[in-house]
Amino acid sequence: MKKFTIALLYNLKINAPKDGNGEKPWDAWNELDNEKSVGGIERALRAGGHEVIGMEGDANLLQKLSHYKIDIAFNTCEGHRGGSRESQAPAMLDQIGMPYTGSGVMALALALDKPMTKRILRFHHLPTPPFQTFFTGNEPLAAGLDYPLFVKPSREGSGMGVTAKSVCRNARELREQVRYIIQAYHEPALAEEFIEGRELTMGLLGNAPWHLAPRADESRKANGNGRARNGLKALKETLRVFPPLEVDLSPVPAEEGGLYTSVVKGKLYEVPKYLCPAPVSKAMRAQLDKLSVAAFNALECFDFARIDFRIDQKTGAPLILEVNPLAGLQEGISDIVMAAEADGVDYVALINGILNAALQRYGMI
Ligand SMILES: Nc1ncnc2c1ncn2[C@@H]1O[C@H](COP(=O)(O)OP(=O)(O)OP(=O)(O)O)[C@@H](O)[C@H]1O
Ligand SMILES: [Mg+2]
């Protein structure tokens, strides 16, 4: 295996701007990384035999990078400000033509915006709860949307803004929650049908064959673009789907409302039961696989991602809640890390698998 010099890019919580737009909710910056998470990725890349230079992905990133001879960046930057903040570091890297792991500017910007993601999913006939975006909180409720509705920020992650109050059972609760989200997070609120049911997440590693650099993709030459003829089977040769991880929230205190809230994700992460592979039928597993791959490709994700689902207990149908192209990668803790482990892919193999997927995509191996 070739050895590479890798710039590990991160936005640490301790480096988050101290200013901000007035008072911030308690869970602001919850998405940002801690030293433990970054340290784990660094160790894993070193265990893969690579040289690693870590740096904060801030406004001075290009200047810092110019001091080194870097082959590829391992990007974990969540960004600080702006509706498309996860795509800021990748946009800088694109400017200087530096390869980086994970999705590109477009997929990161799209996936951070949940309503925009849902529009794309719907275009591809992929199931996601019916929804409405509120910009002021005064808009009339769209026809066809029924209570209970679930209200969350449009452009956050790590359960930010998700509490038991997210479930709105009438117009009064809806207005209150929508206005709170808009005012506290300074962004539109997403209201969607509340899905009562099991909570599952799917991890993916790799790429669709048609995104691989030509010399790394022999199968494409043989099979046209690989898309039409071989379907899911051919896709899965280069894009691995880990078994479904179920997050059983039943042990979590009742005040979290049976939801995967920011409190559960941040403080009580040891409380839910994580079942992987989730006990689902063969047919459900096949459906989850298919939907995950389709969502990954609909957004043109690269190298890895996690797709969150709820299974509607009324209909038994799995519905996509959101796509996470920059899924957390903390050793032993993050959902995709647990799902990979359950599939025999340990932490070092997962991190180096993401790196290798990117290297292959750029034709560097
Ligand atoms: N429509 C819904 N119906 C029921 N529960 C929902 C719905 N949308 C979100 N939730 C609950 O809120 C949690 C967080 O929602 P979601 O995954 O959309 O947000 P997130 O903060 O971006 O998450 P992540 O940490 O995965 O980035 C879900 O895991 C689920 O428990
Ligand atoms: Mg989620």
mmCIF file of C-alpha atoms and ligand atoms in Angstrom:
data_model
loop_
_atom_site.group_PDB
_atom_site.id
_atom_site.type_symbol
_atom_site.label_atom_id
_atom_site.label_comp_id
_atom_site.label_asym_id
_atom_site.label_seq_id
_atom_site.Cartn_x
_atom_site.Cartn_y
_atom_site.Cartn_z
ATOM 1 C CA MET A 1 0.000 0.000 0.000
ATOM 2 C CA LYS A 2 1.292 3.435 -0.978
ATOM 3 C CA LYS A 3 1.920 5.870 1.882
ATOM 4 C CA PHE A 4 0.398 9.312 1.696
ATOM 5 C CA THR A 5 0.800 12.598 3.532
ATOM 6 C CA ILE A 6 -2.641 13.517 4.792
ATOM 7 C CA ALA A 7 -3.948 16.823 6.139
ATOM 8 C CA LEU A 8 -6.530 15.931 8.772
ATOM 9 C CA LEU A 9 -8.953 18.859 8.772
ATOM 10 C CA TYR A 10 -11.305 19.536 11.645
ATOM 11 C CA ASN A 11 -13.334 22.187 13.432
ATOM 12 C CA LEU A 12 -12.840 21.623 17.138
ATOM 13 C CA LYS A 13 -15.523 22.751 19.527
ATOM 14 C CA ILE A 14 -12.921 24.622 21.612
ATOM 15 C CA ASN A 15 -12.074 26.728 18.544
ATOM 16 C CA ALA A 16 -15.681 27.722 17.826
ATOM 17 C CA PRO A 17 -16.155 31.492 17.527
ATOM 18 C CA LYS A 18 -16.975 33.103 20.851
ATOM 19 C CA ASP A 19 -19.063 35.864 19.269
ATOM 20 C CA GLY A 20 -22.202 34.804 17.438
ATOM 21 C CA ASN A 21 -25.618 36.134 16.680
ATOM 22 C CA GLY A 22 -26.715 36.990 20.165
ATOM 23 C CA GLU A 23 -27.626 34.305 22.658
ATOM 24 C CA LYS A 24 -27.120 30.745 21.442
ATOM 25 C CA PRO A 25 -29.158 27.689 22.405
ATOM 26 C CA TRP A 26 -27.373 25.337 24.844
ATOM 27 C CA ASP A 27 -26.728 22.767 22.130
ATOM 28 C CA ALA A 28 -25.089 25.222 19.683
ATOM 29 C CA TRP A 29 -21.787 23.852 18.335
ATOM 30 C CA ASN A 30 -22.815 20.306 19.310
ATOM 31 C CA GLU A 31 -21.870 19.161 15.827
ATOM 32 C CA LEU A 32 -18.262 20.241 16.206
ATOM 33 C CA ASP A 33 -15.605 17.692 17.028
ATOM 34 C CA ASN A 34 -13.804 17.016 20.246
ATOM 35 C CA GLU A 35 -10.122 16.168 20.581
ATOM 36 C CA LYS A 36 -10.913 12.512 21.274
ATOM 37 C CA SER A 37 -12.731 12.052 17.981
ATOM 38 C CA VAL A 38 -10.009 13.781 15.952
ATOM 39 C CA GLY A 39 -7.282 11.889 17.848
ATOM 40 C CA GLY A 40 -8.950 8.582 16.949
ATOM 41 C CA ILE A 41 -9.000 9.407 13.234
ATOM 42 C CA GLU A 42 -5.374 10.523 13.379
ATOM 43 C CA ARG A 43 -4.273 7.278 15.056
ATOM 44 C CA ALA A 44 -6.242 5.188 12.570
ATOM 45 C CA LEU A 45 -4.659 6.944 9.576
ATOM 46 C CA ARG A 46 -1.195 6.498 11.125
ATOM 47 C CA ALA A 47 -1.983 2.818 11.686
ATOM 48 C CA GLY A 48 -2.643 2.696 7.928
ATOM 49 C CA GLY A 49 0.997 3.753 7.487
ATOM 50 C CA HIS A 50 0.326 7.362 6.496
ATOM 51 C CA GLU A 51 1.799 10.624 7.689
ATOM 52 C CA VAL A 52 -0.835 12.890 9.255
ATOM 53 C CA ILE A 53 -0.741 16.647 9.756
ATOM 54 C CA GLY A 54 -3.766 17.930 11.666
ATOM 55 C CA MET A 55 -5.118 21.452 11.327
ATOM 56 C CA GLU A 56 -8.217 23.529 12.005
ATOM 57 C CA GLY A 57 -10.220 24.060 8.819
ATOM 58 C CA ASP A 58 -10.649 27.801 9.316
ATOM 59 C CA ALA A 59 -10.384 30.824 7.040
ATOM 60 C CA ASN A 60 -6.563 30.467 6.996
ATOM 61 C CA LEU A 61 -6.696 26.879 5.788
ATOM 62 C CA LEU A 62 -5.145 27.436 2.364
ATOM 63 C CA GLN A 63 -2.288 29.405 3.816
ATOM 64 C CA LYS A 64 -1.590 26.682 6.419
ATOM 65 C CA LEU A 65 -1.718 23.950 3.789
ATOM 66 C CA SER A 66 0.823 25.794 1.637
ATOM 67 C CA HIS A 67 3.546 25.025 4.217
ATOM 68 C CA TYR A 68 3.352 21.285 3.530
ATOM 69 C CA LYS A 69 3.405 18.863 0.637
ATOM 70 C CA ILE A 70 0.016 17.251 1.147
ATOM 71 C CA ASP A 71 -1.345 14.437 -1.034
ATOM 72 C CA ILE A 72 -4.936 14.432 0.195
ATOM 73 C CA ALA A 73 -7.067 15.966 2.959
ATOM 74 C CA PHE A 74 -9.219 13.924 5.326
ATOM 75 C CA ASN A 75 -12.111 16.293 5.818
ATOM 76 C CA THR A 76 -14.253 16.392 8.954
ATOM 77 C CA CYS A 77 -14.987 20.157 8.933
ATOM 78 C CA GLU A 78 -18.504 21.062 9.975
ATOM 79 C CA GLY A 79 -17.985 24.812 9.543
ATOM 80 C CA HIS A 80 -19.224 27.586 11.785
ATOM 81 C CA ARG A 81 -21.421 30.007 9.938
ATOM 82 C CA GLY A 82 -23.750 30.061 6.998
ATOM 83 C CA GLY A 83 -26.444 27.804 5.610
ATOM 84 C CA SER A 84 -23.927 25.743 3.615
ATOM 85 C CA ARG A 85 -21.134 25.759 6.186
ATOM 86 C CA GLU A 86 -20.163 22.092 5.740
ATOM 87 C CA SER A 87 -19.089 22.829 2.188
ATOM 88 C CA GLN A 88 -16.770 25.727 3.020
ATOM 89 C CA ALA A 89 -13.554 23.749 3.628
ATOM 90 C CA PRO A 90 -14.178 21.513 0.568
ATOM 91 C CA ALA A 91 -14.786 24.623 -1.560
ATOM 92 C CA MET A 92 -11.389 25.972 -0.510
ATOM 93 C CA LEU A 93 -9.763 22.633 -1.318
ATOM 94 C CA ASP A 94 -11.442 22.556 -4.728
ATOM 95 C CA GLN A 95 -9.988 25.987 -5.437
ATOM 96 C CA ILE A 96 -6.423 24.650 -5.166
ATOM 97 C CA GLY A 97 -7.268 21.255 -6.650
ATOM 98 C CA MET A 98 -6.463 19.335 -3.485
ATOM 99 C CA PRO A 99 -8.159 15.930 -3.236
ATOM 100 C CA TYR A 100 -10.214 15.299 -0.104
ATOM 101 C CA THR A 101 -12.196 12.493 1.457
ATOM 102 C CA GLY A 102 -15.974 12.466 1.575
ATOM 103 C CA SER A 103 -18.648 14.262 -0.339
ATOM 104 C CA GLY A 104 -18.118 17.383 -2.383
ATOM 105 C CA VAL A 105 -19.404 20.920 -2.034
ATOM 106 C CA MET A 106 -22.797 20.253 -3.597
ATOM 107 C CA ALA A 107 -23.762 17.141 -1.608
ATOM 108 C CA LEU A 108 -22.567 18.673 1.672
ATOM 109 C CA ALA A 109 -24.554 21.857 1.085
ATOM 110 C CA LEU A 110 -27.661 19.958 0.016
ATOM 111 C CA ALA A 111 -27.624 17.404 2.800
ATOM 112 C CA LEU A 112 -27.142 20.034 5.488
ATOM 113 C CA ASP A 113 -30.433 21.519 4.320
ATOM 114 C CA LYS A 114 -33.100 18.950 5.219
ATOM 115 C CA PRO A 115 -35.983 20.410 3.147
ATOM 116 C CA MET A 116 -33.727 20.600 0.068
ATOM 117 C CA THR A 117 -32.656 17.004 0.646
ATOM 118 C CA LYS A 118 -36.280 15.930 0.901
ATOM 119 C CA ARG A 119 -37.113 17.629 -2.396
ATOM 120 C CA ILE A 120 -34.373 15.626 -4.090
ATOM 121 C CA LEU A 121 -35.479 12.403 -2.424
ATOM 122 C CA ARG A 122 -39.039 13.038 -3.618
ATOM 123 C CA PHE A 123 -37.842 13.673 -7.160
ATOM 124 C CA HIS A 124 -36.303 10.201 -7.046
ATOM 125 C CA HIS A 125 -39.502 8.719 -5.557
ATOM 126 C CA LEU A 126 -37.704 7.874 -2.318
ATOM 127 C CA PRO A 127 -39.965 7.833 0.742
ATOM 128 C CA THR A 128 -39.625 10.721 3.187
ATOM 129 C CA PRO A 129 -42.331 12.241 5.415
ATOM 130 C CA PRO A 130 -44.492 15.013 3.851
ATOM 131 C CA PHE A 131 -43.249 18.428 4.964
ATOM 132 C CA GLN A 132 -43.362 22.195 4.899
ATOM 133 C CA THR A 133 -40.642 24.790 5.435
ATOM 134 C CA PHE A 134 -41.471 27.781 7.634
ATOM 135 C CA PHE A 135 -39.452 30.962 7.125
ATOM 136 C CA THR A 136 -41.439 33.346 9.346
ATOM 137 C CA GLY A 137 -43.670 31.048 11.366
ATOM 138 C CA ASN A 138 -46.760 32.874 10.110
ATOM 139 C CA GLU A 139 -47.287 30.826 6.947
ATOM 140 C CA PRO A 140 -50.547 28.910 6.793
ATOM 141 C CA LEU A 141 -50.153 25.164 7.235
ATOM 142 C CA ALA A 142 -50.030 23.426 3.842
ATOM 143 C CA ALA A 143 -53.047 21.377 2.849
ATOM 144 C CA GLY A 144 -52.591 17.661 3.486
ATOM 145 C CA LEU A 145 -50.261 17.998 6.469
ATOM 146 C CA ASP A 146 -51.791 16.453 9.553
ATOM 147 C CA TYR A 147 -50.925 16.536 13.239
ATOM 148 C CA PRO A 148 -48.878 15.351 14.975
ATOM 149 C CA LEU A 149 -46.114 17.217 13.180
ATOM 150 C CA PHE A 150 -42.413 17.142 13.978
ATOM 151 C CA VAL A 151 -40.537 20.454 14.002
ATOM 152 C CA LYS A 152 -36.759 20.768 13.757
ATOM 153 C CA PRO A 153 -34.149 23.207 12.447
ATOM 154 C CA SER A 154 -33.595 22.918 8.690
ATOM 155 C CA ARG A 155 -29.821 23.000 8.823
ATOM 156 C CA GLU A 156 -28.466 21.436 11.977
ATOM 157 C CA GLY A 157 -27.286 18.003 13.031
ATOM 158 C CA SER A 158 -26.453 16.000 16.158
ATOM 159 C CA GLY A 159 -30.075 16.318 17.235
ATOM 160 C CA MET A 160 -29.704 20.081 17.706
ATOM 161 C CA GLY A 161 -33.072 21.676 18.375
ATOM 162 C CA VAL A 162 -34.731 18.260 18.762
ATOM 163 C CA THR A 163 -36.538 17.838 22.079
ATOM 164 C CA ALA A 164 -39.839 16.340 23.234
ATOM 165 C CA LYS A 165 -41.337 19.706 22.217
ATOM 166 C CA SER A 166 -40.514 18.907 18.602
ATOM 167 C CA VAL A 167 -43.672 16.786 18.496
ATOM 168 C CA CYS A 168 -46.541 19.226 17.910
ATOM 169 C CA ARG A 169 -50.072 17.959 18.361
ATOM 170 C CA ASN A 170 -52.015 21.115 17.487
ATOM 171 C CA ALA A 171 -51.711 24.528 15.854
ATOM 172 C CA ARG A 172 -50.688 26.243 19.095
ATOM 173 C CA GLU A 173 -47.773 23.846 19.695
ATOM 174 C CA LEU A 174 -46.747 24.053 16.045
ATOM 175 C CA ARG A 175 -46.630 27.873 15.998
ATOM 176 C CA GLU A 176 -44.740 27.998 19.275
ATOM 177 C CA GLN A 177 -42.115 25.475 18.204
ATOM 178 C CA VAL A 178 -41.669 26.815 14.680
ATOM 179 C CA ARG A 179 -41.172 30.359 15.999
ATOM 180 C CA TYR A 180 -38.766 29.141 18.669
ATOM 181 C CA ILE A 181 -36.618 27.276 16.111
ATOM 182 C CA ILE A 182 -36.509 30.231 13.695
ATOM 183 C CA GLN A 183 -35.582 32.667 16.443
ATOM 184 C CA ALA A 184 -33.103 30.458 18.347
ATOM 185 C CA TYR A 185 -31.264 28.920 15.389
ATOM 186 C CA HIS A 186 -31.626 31.811 12.905
ATOM 187 C CA GLU A 187 -32.788 29.539 10.115
ATOM 188 C CA PRO A 188 -36.016 28.139 8.635
ATOM 189 C CA ALA A 189 -37.909 25.481 10.570
ATOM 190 C CA LEU A 190 -38.864 22.179 8.976
ATOM 191 C CA ALA A 191 -42.231 20.714 9.951
ATOM 192 C CA GLU A 192 -42.862 17.173 8.804
ATOM 193 C CA GLU A 193 -45.229 14.360 9.605
ATOM 194 C CA PHE A 194 -44.303 12.784 12.941
ATOM 195 C CA ILE A 195 -43.347 9.155 12.343
ATOM 196 C CA GLU A 196 -44.069 6.921 15.286
ATOM 197 C CA GLY A 197 -41.934 3.816 15.019
ATOM 198 C CA ARG A 198 -38.534 2.171 15.190
ATOM 199 C CA GLU A 199 -35.433 4.263 14.629
ATOM 200 C CA LEU A 200 -32.783 2.879 12.278
ATOM 201 C CA THR A 201 -29.692 4.205 10.594
ATOM 202 C CA MET A 202 -27.692 2.848 7.647
ATOM 203 C CA GLY A 203 -23.958 3.334 7.107
ATOM 204 C CA LEU A 204 -22.354 3.210 3.665
ATOM 205 C CA LEU A 205 -18.716 3.027 2.578
ATOM 206 C CA GLY A 206 -17.408 3.460 -0.960
ATOM 207 C CA ASN A 207 -18.769 4.870 -4.184
ATOM 208 C CA ALA A 208 -20.990 4.171 -7.138
ATOM 209 C CA PRO A 209 -18.805 2.744 -9.926
ATOM 210 C CA TRP A 210 -19.576 5.674 -12.202
ATOM 211 C CA HIS A 211 -17.864 8.043 -9.746
ATOM 212 C CA LEU A 212 -14.614 6.143 -9.737
ATOM 213 C CA ALA A 213 -11.686 7.394 -11.778
ATOM 214 C CA PRO A 214 -11.516 5.458 -15.060
ATOM 215 C CA ARG A 215 -8.333 3.546 -14.338
ATOM 216 C CA ALA A 216 -9.635 2.357 -10.992
ATOM 217 C CA ASP A 217 -12.875 1.108 -12.496
ATOM 218 C CA GLU A 218 -12.249 -1.802 -14.788
ATOM 219 C CA SER A 219 -15.830 -3.054 -14.431
ATOM 220 C CA ARG A 220 -17.218 0.124 -15.957
ATOM 221 C CA LYS A 221 -15.375 -0.537 -19.207
ATOM 222 C CA ALA A 222 -16.890 -3.980 -19.373
ATOM 223 C CA ASN A 223 -20.425 -2.936 -18.452
ATOM 224 C CA GLY A 224 -21.091 0.445 -19.955
ATOM 225 C CA ASN A 225 -21.618 2.851 -17.090
ATOM 226 C CA GLY A 226 -22.517 -0.022 -14.789
ATOM 227 C CA ARG A 227 -25.785 1.589 -13.872
ATOM 228 C CA ALA A 228 -28.324 0.094 -16.226
ATOM 229 C CA ARG A 229 -27.164 -3.490 -16.580
ATOM 230 C CA ASN A 230 -26.118 -4.581 -13.160
ATOM 231 C CA GLY A 231 -28.337 -2.715 -10.761
ATOM 232 C CA LEU A 232 -27.866 -3.033 -7.045
ATOM 233 C CA LYS A 233 -25.558 -6.046 -7.225
ATOM 234 C CA ALA A 234 -22.884 -4.294 -9.294
ATOM 235 C CA LEU A 235 -23.243 -1.165 -7.228
ATOM 236 C CA LYS A 236 -22.573 -3.081 -4.056
ATOM 237 C CA GLU A 237 -19.202 -4.239 -5.375
ATOM 238 C CA THR A 238 -17.898 -0.713 -4.891
ATOM 239 C CA LEU A 239 -20.431 0.692 -2.414
ATOM 240 C CA ARG A 240 -20.735 -1.308 0.780
ATOM 241 C CA VAL A 241 -23.852 -1.045 2.906
ATOM 242 C CA PHE A 242 -23.370 -1.910 6.567
ATOM 243 C CA PRO A 243 -26.141 -3.757 8.399
ATOM 244 C CA PRO A 244 -28.939 -1.575 9.811
ATOM 245 C CA LEU A 245 -28.276 -0.155 13.268
ATOM 246 C CA GLU A 246 -31.374 0.206 15.403
ATOM 247 C CA VAL A 247 -31.346 2.791 18.155
ATOM 248 C CA ASP A 248 -33.732 1.463 20.781
ATOM 249 C CA LEU A 249 -34.668 4.541 22.772
ATOM 250 C CA SER A 250 -36.863 2.727 25.300
ATOM 251 C CA PRO A 251 -34.299 2.979 28.163
ATOM 252 C CA VAL A 252 -34.022 6.767 27.692
ATOM 253 C CA PRO A 253 -35.791 8.993 30.296
ATOM 254 C CA ALA A 254 -39.383 9.822 29.280
ATOM 255 C CA GLU A 255 -38.662 13.557 29.054
ATOM 256 C CA GLU A 256 -36.737 12.931 25.817
ATOM 257 C CA GLY A 257 -40.042 11.848 24.246
ATOM 258 C CA GLY A 258 -38.682 8.614 22.727
ATOM 259 C CA LEU A 259 -36.587 10.719 20.338
ATOM 260 C CA TYR A 260 -32.910 10.729 19.423
ATOM 261 C CA THR A 261 -32.504 14.246 20.861
ATOM 262 C CA SER A 262 -29.390 16.390 21.275
ATOM 263 C CA VAL A 263 -29.399 15.385 24.953
ATOM 264 C CA VAL A 264 -29.374 11.687 24.045
ATOM 265 C CA LYS A 265 -26.769 12.143 21.309
ATOM 266 C CA GLY A 266 -24.526 14.359 23.433
ATOM 267 C CA LYS A 267 -24.931 13.404 27.077
ATOM 268 C CA LEU A 268 -26.867 10.145 27.321
ATOM 269 C CA TYR A 269 -25.324 8.264 24.399
ATOM 270 C CA GLU A 270 -24.688 5.228 26.592
ATOM 271 C CA VAL A 271 -28.363 4.899 27.515
ATOM 272 C CA PRO A 272 -30.089 3.687 24.295
ATOM 273 C CA LYS A 273 -29.618 0.102 23.183
ATOM 274 C CA TYR A 274 -27.783 -0.076 19.868
ATOM 275 C CA LEU A 275 -28.755 -3.214 17.969
ATOM 276 C CA CYS A 276 -26.674 -4.112 14.947
ATOM 277 C CA PRO A 277 -27.639 -5.890 12.811
ATOM 278 C CA ALA A 278 -31.112 -4.650 13.761
ATOM 279 C CA PRO A 279 -33.632 -7.463 14.055
ATOM 280 C CA VAL A 280 -35.544 -6.861 10.806
ATOM 281 C CA SER A 281 -36.932 -9.259 8.204
ATOM 282 C CA LYS A 282 -34.916 -10.147 5.120
ATOM 283 C CA ALA A 283 -37.353 -8.148 3.009
ATOM 284 C CA MET A 284 -36.969 -5.056 5.236
ATOM 285 C CA ARG A 285 -33.189 -5.394 5.148
ATOM 286 C CA ALA A 286 -33.268 -5.534 1.359
ATOM 287 C CA GLN A 287 -35.523 -2.495 1.220
ATOM 288 C CA LEU A 288 -33.288 -0.497 3.583
ATOM 289 C CA ASP A 289 -30.242 -1.431 1.496
ATOM 290 C CA LYS A 290 -31.914 -0.330 -1.695
ATOM 291 C CA LEU A 291 -33.216 2.952 -0.301
ATOM 292 C CA SER A 292 -29.868 3.793 1.307
ATOM 293 C CA VAL A 293 -27.912 3.234 -1.875
ATOM 294 C CA ALA A 294 -30.499 5.212 -3.853
ATOM 295 C CA ALA A 295 -30.405 8.140 -1.404
ATOM 296 C CA PHE A 296 -26.581 8.100 -1.327
ATOM 297 C CA ASN A 297 -26.500 8.315 -5.110
ATOM 298 C CA ALA A 298 -29.396 10.756 -5.437
ATOM 299 C CA LEU A 299 -27.381 13.297 -3.463
ATOM 300 C CA GLU A 300 -24.143 12.252 -5.178
ATOM 301 C CA CYS A 301 -22.440 11.417 -1.906
ATOM 302 C CA PHE A 302 -18.867 10.173 -1.943
ATOM 303 C CA ASP A 303 -16.856 7.686 0.144
ATOM 304 C CA PHE A 304 -19.167 7.335 3.174
ATOM 305 C CA ALA A 305 -22.458 8.529 4.600
ATOM 306 C CA ARG A 306 -25.209 7.609 7.013
ATOM 307 C CA ILE A 307 -28.889 7.626 6.153
ATOM 308 C CA ASP A 308 -31.408 7.944 9.008
ATOM 309 C CA PHE A 309 -34.757 6.174 8.900
ATOM 310 C CA ARG A 310 -37.884 5.630 10.918
ATOM 311 C CA ILE A 311 -40.148 2.683 10.188
ATOM 312 C CA ASP A 312 -43.723 3.934 10.273
ATOM 313 C CA GLN A 313 -45.462 1.610 12.714
ATOM 314 C CA LYS A 314 -48.831 2.275 11.034
ATOM 315 C CA THR A 315 -47.758 1.177 7.547
ATOM 316 C CA GLY A 316 -44.513 -0.747 8.172
ATOM 317 C CA ALA A 317 -42.784 1.461 5.580
ATOM 318 C CA PRO A 318 -39.248 2.772 6.129
ATOM 319 C CA LEU A 319 -39.050 6.550 5.632
ATOM 320 C CA ILE A 320 -35.862 8.535 5.131
ATOM 321 C CA LEU A 321 -35.455 11.330 7.692
ATOM 322 C CA GLU A 322 -32.164 12.685 6.423
ATOM 323 C CA VAL A 323 -28.818 12.002 4.767
ATOM 324 C CA ASN A 324 -25.538 12.606 6.646
ATOM 325 C CA PRO A 325 -22.565 12.799 4.253
ATOM 326 C CA LEU A 326 -20.377 14.051 7.105
ATOM 327 C CA ALA A 327 -21.466 11.439 9.652
ATOM 328 C CA GLY A 328 -19.638 11.448 12.985
ATOM 329 C CA LEU A 329 -16.591 9.157 13.101
ATOM 330 C CA GLN A 330 -15.811 8.930 16.802
ATOM 331 C CA GLU A 331 -14.250 5.612 17.739
ATOM 332 C CA GLY A 332 -16.607 3.289 19.642
ATOM 333 C CA ILE A 333 -19.385 5.907 19.752
ATOM 334 C CA SER A 334 -20.575 7.133 16.363
ATOM 335 C CA ASP A 335 -23.391 5.191 14.720
ATOM 336 C CA ILE A 336 -21.527 4.395 11.490
ATOM 337 C CA VAL A 337 -18.549 3.175 13.532
ATOM 338 C CA MET A 338 -20.798 0.714 15.402
ATOM 339 C CA ALA A 339 -22.459 -0.451 12.173
ATOM 340 C CA ALA A 340 -19.077 -1.028 10.507
ATOM 341 C CA GLU A 341 -17.837 -2.993 13.512
ATOM 342 C CA ALA A 342 -20.905 -5.225 13.377
ATOM 343 C CA ASP A 343 -19.945 -5.982 9.774
ATOM 344 C CA GLY A 344 -16.368 -6.935 10.682
ATOM 345 C CA VAL A 345 -14.871 -3.561 9.737
ATOM 346 C CA ASP A 346 -12.931 -2.269 12.727
ATOM 347 C CA TYR A 347 -12.228 1.421 13.318
ATOM 348 C CA VAL A 348 -8.834 1.470 11.593
ATOM 349 C CA ALA A 349 -10.326 -0.328 8.588
ATOM 350 C CA LEU A 350 -13.283 2.075 8.417
ATOM 351 C CA ILE A 351 -11.161 5.241 8.498
ATOM 352 C CA ASN A 352 -8.692 3.821 5.998
ATOM 353 C CA GLY A 353 -11.627 2.543 3.937
ATOM 354 C CA ILE A 354 -12.914 6.118 3.635
ATOM 355 C CA LEU A 355 -9.426 7.281 2.658
ATOM 356 C CA ASN A 356 -9.050 4.499 0.096
ATOM 357 C CA ALA A 357 -12.472 5.207 -1.391
ATOM 358 C CA ALA A 358 -11.363 8.810 -1.983
ATOM 359 C CA LEU A 359 -7.935 7.794 -3.327
ATOM 360 C CA GLN A 360 -9.660 5.427 -5.752
ATOM 361 C CA ARG A 361 -12.129 8.086 -6.827
ATOM 362 C CA TYR A 362 -9.275 10.466 -7.647
ATOM 363 C CA GLY A 363 -7.347 7.692 -9.396
ATOM 364 C CA MET A 364 -4.503 7.940 -6.844
ATOM 365 C CA ILE A 365 -4.343 4.198 -6.149
HETATM 366 N N1 LIG B 1 -40.460 13.135 11.226
HETATM 367 C C1 LIG B 1 -40.014 12.615 12.345
HETATM 368 N N2 LIG B 1 -40.803 11.774 13.068
HETATM 369 C C2 LIG B 1 -40.348 11.236 14.217
HETATM 370 N N3 LIG B 1 -39.159 11.484 14.757
HETATM 371 C C3 LIG B 1 -38.332 12.299 14.071
HETATM 372 C C4 LIG B 1 -38.701 12.905 12.835
HETATM 373 N N4 LIG B 1 -37.664 13.657 12.414
HETATM 374 C C5 LIG B 1 -36.699 13.528 13.340
HETATM 375 N N5 LIG B 1 -37.101 12.720 14.349
HETATM 376 C C6 LIG B 1 -36.334 12.377 15.560
HETATM 377 O O1 LIG B 1 -35.309 13.337 15.761
HETATM 378 C C7 LIG B 1 -34.015 12.752 15.591
HETATM 379 C C8 LIG B 1 -33.067 13.706 14.925
HETATM 380 O O2 LIG B 1 -33.602 14.042 13.656
HETATM 381 P P1 LIG B 1 -32.677 14.128 12.384
HETATM 382 O O3 LIG B 1 -31.982 12.857 12.158
HETATM 383 O O4 LIG B 1 -33.495 14.637 11.258
HETATM 384 O O5 LIG B 1 -31.714 15.292 12.842
HETATM 385 P P2 LIG B 1 -30.172 15.543 13.051
HETATM 386 O O6 LIG B 1 -30.050 16.421 14.212
HETATM 387 O O7 LIG B 1 -29.629 16.066 11.772
HETATM 388 O O8 LIG B 1 -29.506 14.180 13.330
HETATM 389 P P3 LIG B 1 -27.975 13.712 13.149
HETATM 390 O O9 LIG B 1 -27.363 13.698 14.488
HETATM 391 O O10 LIG B 1 -28.175 12.342 12.620
HETATM 392 O O11 LIG B 1 -27.285 14.636 12.213
HETATM 393 C C9 LIG B 1 -34.289 11.474 14.800
HETATM 394 O O12 LIG B 1 -33.259 10.562 14.974
HETATM 395 C C10 LIG B 1 -35.631 11.039 15.395
HETATM 396 O O13 LIG B 1 -35.492 10.468 16.683
HETATM 397 MG MG MG B 2 -30.173 12.171 12.125
#
